[in-house]
Coordinates of C-alpha atoms and ligand atoms in Angstrom, one line a residue:
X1 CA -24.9 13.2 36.6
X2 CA -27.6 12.5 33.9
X3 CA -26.3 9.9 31.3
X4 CA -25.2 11.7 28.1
X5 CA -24.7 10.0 24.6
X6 CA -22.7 11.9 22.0
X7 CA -25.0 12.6 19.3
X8 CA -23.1 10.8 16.4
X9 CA -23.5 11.3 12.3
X10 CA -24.5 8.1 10.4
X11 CA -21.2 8.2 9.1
X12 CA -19.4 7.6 11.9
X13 CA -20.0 3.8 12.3
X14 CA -18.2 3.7 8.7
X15 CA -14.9 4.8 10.4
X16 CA -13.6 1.4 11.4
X17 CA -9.7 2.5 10.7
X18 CA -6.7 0.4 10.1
X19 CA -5.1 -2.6 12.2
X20 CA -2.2 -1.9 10.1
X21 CA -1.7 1.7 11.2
X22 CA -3.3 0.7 14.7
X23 CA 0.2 -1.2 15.3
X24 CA 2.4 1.7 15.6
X25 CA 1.4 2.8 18.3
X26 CA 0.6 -0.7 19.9
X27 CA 4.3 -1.4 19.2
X28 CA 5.4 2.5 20.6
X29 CA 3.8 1.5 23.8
X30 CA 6.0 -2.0 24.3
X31 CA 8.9 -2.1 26.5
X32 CA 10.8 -5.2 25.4
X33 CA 12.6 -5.9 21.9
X34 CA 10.6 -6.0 18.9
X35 CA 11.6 -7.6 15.4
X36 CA 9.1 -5.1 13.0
X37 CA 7.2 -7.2 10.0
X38 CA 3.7 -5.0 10.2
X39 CA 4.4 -2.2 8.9
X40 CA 5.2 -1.2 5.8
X41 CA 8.1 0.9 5.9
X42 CA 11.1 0.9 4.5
X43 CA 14.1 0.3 7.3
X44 CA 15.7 3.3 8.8
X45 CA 18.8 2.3 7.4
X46 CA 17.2 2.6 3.7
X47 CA 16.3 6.1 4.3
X48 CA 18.2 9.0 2.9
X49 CA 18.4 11.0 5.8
X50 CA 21.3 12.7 5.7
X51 CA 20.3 14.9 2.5
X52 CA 16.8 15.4 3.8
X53 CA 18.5 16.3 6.7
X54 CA 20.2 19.0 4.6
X55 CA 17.7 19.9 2.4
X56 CA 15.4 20.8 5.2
X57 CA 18.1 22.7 6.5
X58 CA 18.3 24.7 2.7
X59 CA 16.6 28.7 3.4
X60 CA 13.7 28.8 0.8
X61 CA 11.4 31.8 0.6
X62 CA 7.6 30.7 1.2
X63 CA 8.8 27.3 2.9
X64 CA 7.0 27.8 6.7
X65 CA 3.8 29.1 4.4
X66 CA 1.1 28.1 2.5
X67 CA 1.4 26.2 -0.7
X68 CA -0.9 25.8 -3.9
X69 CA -2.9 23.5 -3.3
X70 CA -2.4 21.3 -6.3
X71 CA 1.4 21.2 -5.2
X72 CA 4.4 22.9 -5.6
X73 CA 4.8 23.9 -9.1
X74 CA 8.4 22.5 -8.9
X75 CA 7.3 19.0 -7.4
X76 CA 5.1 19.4 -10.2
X77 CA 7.5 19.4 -12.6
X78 CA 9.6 16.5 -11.2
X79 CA 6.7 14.0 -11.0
X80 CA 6.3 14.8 -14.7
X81 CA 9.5 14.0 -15.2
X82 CA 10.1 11.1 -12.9
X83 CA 6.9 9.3 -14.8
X84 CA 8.2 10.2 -18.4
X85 CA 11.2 8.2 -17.5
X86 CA 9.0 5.1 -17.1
X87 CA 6.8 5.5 -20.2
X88 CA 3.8 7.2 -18.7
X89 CA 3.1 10.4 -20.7
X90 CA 0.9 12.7 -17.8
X91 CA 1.0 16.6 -17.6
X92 CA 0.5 19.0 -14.8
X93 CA -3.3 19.4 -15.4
X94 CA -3.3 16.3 -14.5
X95 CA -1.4 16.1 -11.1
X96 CA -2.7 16.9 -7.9
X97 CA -0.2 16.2 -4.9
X98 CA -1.6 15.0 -1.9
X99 CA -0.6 14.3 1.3
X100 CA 0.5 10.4 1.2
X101 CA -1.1 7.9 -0.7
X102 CA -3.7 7.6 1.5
X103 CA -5.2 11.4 0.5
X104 CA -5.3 10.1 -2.9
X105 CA -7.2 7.1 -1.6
X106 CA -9.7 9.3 0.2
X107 CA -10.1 12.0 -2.8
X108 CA -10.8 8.5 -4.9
X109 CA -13.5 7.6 -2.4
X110 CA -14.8 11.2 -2.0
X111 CA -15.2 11.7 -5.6
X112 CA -16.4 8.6 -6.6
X113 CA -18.2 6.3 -4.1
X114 CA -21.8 7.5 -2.6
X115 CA -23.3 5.4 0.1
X116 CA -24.3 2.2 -1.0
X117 CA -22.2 2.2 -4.0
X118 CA -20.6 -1.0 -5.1
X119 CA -16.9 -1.2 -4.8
X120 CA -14.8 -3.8 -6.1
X121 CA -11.5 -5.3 -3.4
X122 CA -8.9 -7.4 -3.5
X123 CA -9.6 -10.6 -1.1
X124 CA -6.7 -10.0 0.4
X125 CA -6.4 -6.3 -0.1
X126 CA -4.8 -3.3 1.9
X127 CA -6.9 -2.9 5.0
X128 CA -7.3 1.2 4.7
X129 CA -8.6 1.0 1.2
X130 CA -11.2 -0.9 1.9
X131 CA -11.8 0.8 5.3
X132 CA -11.3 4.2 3.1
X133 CA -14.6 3.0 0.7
X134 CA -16.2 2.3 3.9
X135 CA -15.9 5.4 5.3
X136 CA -17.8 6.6 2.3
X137 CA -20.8 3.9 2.7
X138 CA -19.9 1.6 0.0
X139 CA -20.3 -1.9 -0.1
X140 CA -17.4 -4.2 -0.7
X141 CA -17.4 -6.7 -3.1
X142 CA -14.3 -8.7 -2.5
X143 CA -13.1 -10.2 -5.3
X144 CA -10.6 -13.2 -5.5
X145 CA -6.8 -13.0 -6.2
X146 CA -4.0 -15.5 -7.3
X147 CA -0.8 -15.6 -7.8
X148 CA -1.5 -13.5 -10.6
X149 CA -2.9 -10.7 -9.1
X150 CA -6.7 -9.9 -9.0
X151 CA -8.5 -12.9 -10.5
X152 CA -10.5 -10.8 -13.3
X153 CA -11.8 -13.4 -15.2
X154 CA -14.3 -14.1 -12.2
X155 CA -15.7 -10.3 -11.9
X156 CA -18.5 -10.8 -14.6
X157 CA -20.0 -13.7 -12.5
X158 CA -19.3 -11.8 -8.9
X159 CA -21.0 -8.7 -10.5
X160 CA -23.9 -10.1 -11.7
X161 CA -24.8 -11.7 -8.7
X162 CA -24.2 -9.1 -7.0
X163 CA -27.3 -7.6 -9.0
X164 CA -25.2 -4.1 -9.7
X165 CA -22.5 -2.4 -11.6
X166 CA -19.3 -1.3 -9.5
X167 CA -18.3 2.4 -9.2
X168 CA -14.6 2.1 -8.8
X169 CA -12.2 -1.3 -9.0
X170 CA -9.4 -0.9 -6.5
X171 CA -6.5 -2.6 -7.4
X172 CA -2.6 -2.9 -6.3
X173 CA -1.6 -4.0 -9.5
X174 CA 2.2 -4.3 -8.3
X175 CA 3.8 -6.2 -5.9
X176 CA 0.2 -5.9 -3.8
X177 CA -0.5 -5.1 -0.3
X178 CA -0.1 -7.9 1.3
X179 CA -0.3 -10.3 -1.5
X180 CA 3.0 -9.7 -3.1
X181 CA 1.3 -10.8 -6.2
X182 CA 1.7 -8.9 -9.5
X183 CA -1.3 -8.1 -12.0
X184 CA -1.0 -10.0 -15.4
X185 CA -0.5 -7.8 -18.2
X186 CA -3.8 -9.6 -19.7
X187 CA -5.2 -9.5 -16.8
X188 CA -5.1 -5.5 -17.0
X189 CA -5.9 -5.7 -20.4
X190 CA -9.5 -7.1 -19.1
X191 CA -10.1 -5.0 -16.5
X192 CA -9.5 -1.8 -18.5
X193 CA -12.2 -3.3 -20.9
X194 CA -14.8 -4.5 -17.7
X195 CA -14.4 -1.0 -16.2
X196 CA -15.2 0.8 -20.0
X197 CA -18.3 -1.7 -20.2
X198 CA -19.2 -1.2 -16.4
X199 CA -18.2 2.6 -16.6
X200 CA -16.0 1.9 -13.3
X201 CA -13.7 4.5 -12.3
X202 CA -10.1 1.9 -11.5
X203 CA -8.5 3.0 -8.5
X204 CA -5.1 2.3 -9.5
X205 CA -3.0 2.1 -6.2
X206 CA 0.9 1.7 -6.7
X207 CA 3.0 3.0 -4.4
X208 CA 5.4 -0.3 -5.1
X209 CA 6.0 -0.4 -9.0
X210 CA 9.4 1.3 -8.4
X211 CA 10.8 -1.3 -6.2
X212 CA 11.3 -4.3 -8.8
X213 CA 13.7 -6.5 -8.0
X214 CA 13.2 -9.0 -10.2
X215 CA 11.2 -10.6 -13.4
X216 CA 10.0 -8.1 -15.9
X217 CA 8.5 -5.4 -15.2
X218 CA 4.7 -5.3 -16.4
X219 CA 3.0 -2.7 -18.0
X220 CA 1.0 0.1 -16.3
X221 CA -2.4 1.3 -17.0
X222 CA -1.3 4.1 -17.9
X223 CA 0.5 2.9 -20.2
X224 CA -1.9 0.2 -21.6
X225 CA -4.3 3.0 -22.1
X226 CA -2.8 6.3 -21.8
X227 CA -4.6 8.9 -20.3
X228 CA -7.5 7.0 -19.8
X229 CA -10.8 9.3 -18.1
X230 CA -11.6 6.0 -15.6
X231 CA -8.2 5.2 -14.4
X232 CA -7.0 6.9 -11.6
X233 CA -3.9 6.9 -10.5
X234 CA -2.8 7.2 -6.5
X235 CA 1.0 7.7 -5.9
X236 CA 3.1 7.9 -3.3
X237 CA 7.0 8.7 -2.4
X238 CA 6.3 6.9 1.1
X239 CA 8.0 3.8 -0.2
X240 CA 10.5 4.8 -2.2
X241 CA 11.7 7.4 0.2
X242 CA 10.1 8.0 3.3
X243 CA 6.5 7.7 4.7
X244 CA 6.8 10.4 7.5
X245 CA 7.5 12.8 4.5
X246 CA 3.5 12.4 3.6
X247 CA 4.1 13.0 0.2
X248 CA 2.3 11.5 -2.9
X249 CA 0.5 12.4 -5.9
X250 CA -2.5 11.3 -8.0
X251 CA -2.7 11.6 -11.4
X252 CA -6.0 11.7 -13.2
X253 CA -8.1 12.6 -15.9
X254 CA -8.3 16.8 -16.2
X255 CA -11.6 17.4 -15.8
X256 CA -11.3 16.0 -12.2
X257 CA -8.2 18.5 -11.0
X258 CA -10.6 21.3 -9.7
X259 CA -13.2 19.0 -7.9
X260 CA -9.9 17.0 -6.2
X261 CA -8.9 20.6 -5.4
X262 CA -12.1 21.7 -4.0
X263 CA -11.8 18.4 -2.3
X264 CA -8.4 18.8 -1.1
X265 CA -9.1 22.5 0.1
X266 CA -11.6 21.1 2.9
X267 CA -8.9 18.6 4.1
X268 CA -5.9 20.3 4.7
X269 CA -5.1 23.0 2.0
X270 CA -2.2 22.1 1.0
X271 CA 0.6 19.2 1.6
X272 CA 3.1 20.2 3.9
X273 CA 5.6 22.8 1.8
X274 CA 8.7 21.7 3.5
X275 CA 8.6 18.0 3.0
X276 CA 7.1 18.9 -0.6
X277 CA 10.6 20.8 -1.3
X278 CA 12.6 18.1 0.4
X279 CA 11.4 15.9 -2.1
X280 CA 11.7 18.6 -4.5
X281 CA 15.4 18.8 -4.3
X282 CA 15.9 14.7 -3.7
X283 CA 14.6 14.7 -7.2
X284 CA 16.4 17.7 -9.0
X285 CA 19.5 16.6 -7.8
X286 CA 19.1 13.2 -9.7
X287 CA 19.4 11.1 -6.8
X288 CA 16.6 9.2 -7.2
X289 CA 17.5 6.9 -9.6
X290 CA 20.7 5.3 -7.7
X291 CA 18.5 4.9 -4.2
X292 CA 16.1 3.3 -6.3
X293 CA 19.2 0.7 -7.6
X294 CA 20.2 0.4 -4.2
X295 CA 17.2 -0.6 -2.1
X296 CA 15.8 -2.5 -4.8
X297 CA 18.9 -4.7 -4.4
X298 CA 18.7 -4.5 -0.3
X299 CA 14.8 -5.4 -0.4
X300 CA 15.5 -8.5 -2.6
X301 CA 18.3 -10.1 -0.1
X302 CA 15.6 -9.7 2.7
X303 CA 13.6 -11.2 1.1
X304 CA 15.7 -14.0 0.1
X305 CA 16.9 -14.0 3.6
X306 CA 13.4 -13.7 5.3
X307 CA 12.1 -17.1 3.2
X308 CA 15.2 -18.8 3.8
X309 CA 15.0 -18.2 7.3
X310 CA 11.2 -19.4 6.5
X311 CA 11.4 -22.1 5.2
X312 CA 14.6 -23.0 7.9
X313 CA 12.2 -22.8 10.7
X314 CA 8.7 -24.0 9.5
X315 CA 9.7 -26.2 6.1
X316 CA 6.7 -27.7 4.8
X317 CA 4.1 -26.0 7.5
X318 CA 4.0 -22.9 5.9
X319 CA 3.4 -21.5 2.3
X320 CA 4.7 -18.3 1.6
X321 CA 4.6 -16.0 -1.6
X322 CA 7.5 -15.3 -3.4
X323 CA 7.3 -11.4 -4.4
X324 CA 9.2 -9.6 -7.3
X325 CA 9.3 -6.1 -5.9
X326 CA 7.8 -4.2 -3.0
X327 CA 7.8 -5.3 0.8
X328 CA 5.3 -7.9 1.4
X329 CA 5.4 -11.6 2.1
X330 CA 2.1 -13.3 2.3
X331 CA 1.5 -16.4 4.3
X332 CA -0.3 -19.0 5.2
X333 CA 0.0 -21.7 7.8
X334 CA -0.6 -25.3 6.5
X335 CA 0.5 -29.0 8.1
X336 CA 0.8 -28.9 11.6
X337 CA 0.2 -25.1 12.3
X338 CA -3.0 -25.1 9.7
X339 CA -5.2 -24.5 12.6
X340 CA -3.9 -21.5 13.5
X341 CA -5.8 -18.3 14.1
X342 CA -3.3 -15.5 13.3
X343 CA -5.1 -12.9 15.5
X344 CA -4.8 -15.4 18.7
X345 CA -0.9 -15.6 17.3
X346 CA -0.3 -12.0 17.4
X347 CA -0.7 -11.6 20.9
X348 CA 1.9 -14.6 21.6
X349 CA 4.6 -13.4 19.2
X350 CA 4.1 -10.3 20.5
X351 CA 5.1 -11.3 24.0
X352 CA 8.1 -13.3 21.8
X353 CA 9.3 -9.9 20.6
X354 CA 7.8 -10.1 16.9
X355 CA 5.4 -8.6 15.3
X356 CA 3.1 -9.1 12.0
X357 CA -0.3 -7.9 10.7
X358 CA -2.7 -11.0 10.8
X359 CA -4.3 -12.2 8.3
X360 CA -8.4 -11.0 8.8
X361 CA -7.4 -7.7 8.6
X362 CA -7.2 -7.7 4.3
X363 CA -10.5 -9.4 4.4
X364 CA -14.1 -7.7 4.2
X365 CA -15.6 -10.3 6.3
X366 CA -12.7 -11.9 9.1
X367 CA -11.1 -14.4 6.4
X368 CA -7.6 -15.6 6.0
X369 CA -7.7 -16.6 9.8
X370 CA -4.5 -19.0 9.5
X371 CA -3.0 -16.4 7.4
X372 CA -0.2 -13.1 7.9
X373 CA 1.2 -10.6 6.4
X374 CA 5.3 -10.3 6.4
X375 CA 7.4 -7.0 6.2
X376 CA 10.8 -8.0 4.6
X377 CA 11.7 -4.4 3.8
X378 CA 12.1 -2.7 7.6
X379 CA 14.8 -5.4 9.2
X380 CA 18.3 -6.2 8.2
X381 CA 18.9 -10.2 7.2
X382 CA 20.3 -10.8 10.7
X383 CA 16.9 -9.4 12.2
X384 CA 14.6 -11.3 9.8
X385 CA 16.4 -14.6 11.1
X386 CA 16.0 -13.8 14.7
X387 CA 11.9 -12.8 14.2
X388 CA 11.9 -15.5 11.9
X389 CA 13.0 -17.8 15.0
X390 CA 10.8 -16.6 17.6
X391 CA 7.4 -16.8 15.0
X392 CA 8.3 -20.2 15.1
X393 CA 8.8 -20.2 18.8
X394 CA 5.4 -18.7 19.2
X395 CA 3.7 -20.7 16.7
X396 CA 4.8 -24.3 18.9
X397 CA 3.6 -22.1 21.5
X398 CA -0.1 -22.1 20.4
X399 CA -0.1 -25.0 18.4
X400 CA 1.5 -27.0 21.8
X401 CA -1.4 -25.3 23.7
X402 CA 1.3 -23.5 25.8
X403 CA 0.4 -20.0 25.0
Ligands
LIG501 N1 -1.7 2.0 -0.7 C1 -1.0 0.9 -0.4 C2 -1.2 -0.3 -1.2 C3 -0.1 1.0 0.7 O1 0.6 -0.1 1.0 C4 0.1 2.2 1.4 C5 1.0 2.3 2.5 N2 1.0 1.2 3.4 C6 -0.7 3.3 1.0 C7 -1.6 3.2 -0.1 C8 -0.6 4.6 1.7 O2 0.5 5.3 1.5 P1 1.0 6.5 2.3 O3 1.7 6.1 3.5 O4 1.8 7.3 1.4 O5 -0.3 7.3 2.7

């Protein structure tokens, strides 16, 4: 047989996907017990399956065809609606639905970022946006964060060494992937005014806003500068519902909604019609606002119970983050385990029936190497103990050299 190569576009060594999304089937393929911290989903339990079981159930002309592509007018409608409530004034010419958060991420990119284009991170940041921008060719510039939320006040200097304005900002201004950390409201204040100076397009990713538990709530963009042409917004319902609904939204200036159609129309048409309509009904029939009461309250008591259980098994040897909202504990080993390289980990806890995202994955060059990333939404308080328990059991493992 003569050796064959594939002939390959340039592009394709951009594609370097996600660790995160990498672990689903990693943890598919495992035959003994797992406690889930890496992904970010909500817990079955938290799910309202038995109306989406009925909705989807619900005859609805047109629902096995194909739908607009900007969305189904009556999603539409709800968005607008579910937004309003929160103080955001949007319209429909602004609203494109897409299919998860992730679309929106990828029409953000597509629009936006040529090849060699500077884009601004998160250091830590969620993995697929920056692998997203690198798909596209851009360069990352990653960008510090604190406890605060992206460290703004450095960008100036970062920039101008960098020799070159960014295109696009991307930021997770609430409860961030996998920081936890929120965005100050100054904080925003600045970046609006470096992006109008830089004339950078922020990528404003918040699929967790909704999901406050506690503290007060900060406010958006959008509503900091409303309808503003460079921000640009990516939302999702995967969160606050259910991810394998794929449904999201972005909203963004008008005189982007036919070029994120065009864009949309060479990826997949349209968002599936009947999870669209599931949602659809979720939302007309005013439920949303009592599941949101609920699992707000359910997320906060796991993740009281998952840094209680934290700080029962490792005390002092480990710092951890203390979130107001969303799913994500951030950590990082210090003391007796500060030597510990959380990719090495994985493999141990794994075999210990627990699994987390480590820390190099949020990085744009392998950083964060004693660090991790902590679900707290997926598992009830009784399994965050017990996966809780046997990190610690893997961590003596390593750090006793008895992997
Ligand atoms: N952005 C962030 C910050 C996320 O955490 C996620 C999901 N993990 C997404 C975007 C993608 O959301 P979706 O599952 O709706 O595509």
């Amino acid at each position: 047989m003569p050796a064959t190569s594939i002939p390959l576009a340039r592009r394709a060594a951009g594609l370097v996907g996600s660790v995160i999304d990498s672990s689903t089937s990693l943890l598919a393929g495992q035959a003994h017990d797992i406690v889930r911290f890496a992904m970010g989903a909500p817990g079955d339990d938290l799910i309202p399956t038995g109306l989406f079981d009925r909705y989807y159930g619900e005859p609805s002309p047109g629902k096995y065809g194909y739908g607009a592509t900007e969305g189904e007018p009556a999603l539409v409608e709800q968005i607008l609606a579910l937004v309003r409530g929160r103080g955001v004034e949007s319209a429909a010419e602004r609203i494109t639905v897409t299919t998860g958060g992730m679309q929106g991420l990828d029409l953000a990119c597509k629009v936006f970022v040529d090849p060699g284009d500077l884009v601004v991170v998160e250091g830590p940041t969620y993995t697929n946006g920056n692998s997203t921008a690198l798909s596209y060719g851009a360069d990352l510039l990653q960008a510090p964060l604190d406890e605060h939320g992206l460290v703004v006040e450095r960008l100036p200097d970062l920039v101008k060494r960098a020799g070159r304005t960014p295109r696009a900002i991307y930021t997770i201004p609430n409860f961030q992937n996998p920081s936890g950390a929120t965005l100050s409201a100054k904080r925003r204040e600045r970046l609006l005014s470096l992006a109008e100076q830089w004339g950078s397009v922020i990528i404003d990713d918040d699929p967790y806003g909704l999901l406050r538990f506690q503290g007060t709530e900060v406010p958006g963009f959008s509503q900091l500068a409303p309808r503003h042409p460079l921000v640009f917004s990516v939302r999702t319902f995967s969160k606050i519902l259910a991810p394998g609904l794929r449904v999201g939204w972005v909203d963004a200036d008008p005189e982007l909604r036919q070029l994120l159609i065009n864009a949309k129309q060479v990826m997949d048409t349209c968002t599936a019609v009947p999870t669209q309509r599931m949602v659809t009904r979720f939302l007309q029939e005013g439920h949303l606002d009592g599941h949101l009461a609920r699992v707000s309250g359910l997320y906060r008591a796991r993740k009281d119970a998952m840094l209680d259980s934290l700080h029962r098994h490792f005390g002092e040897d480990v710092h951890s983050t203390d979130p107001e909202g969303g799913f994500f504990l951030w950590l990082t080993f210090t003391g007796r385990y500060a030597d510990i390289d959380t990719q090495q980990l994985f493999e141990v806890a794994l075999r210990h029936g627990v699994a987390y995202i480590p820390g190099p994955a949020f990085s744009t060059d392998g950083s964060f190497t004693n660090a991790l990333r902590l679900c707290f939404a997926t598992s009830a308080p009784d399994r965050i103990e017990e996966g809780v328990a046997r990190l610690r059991r893997a961590a003596d493992a390593m750090a006793g050299g008895r992997a």
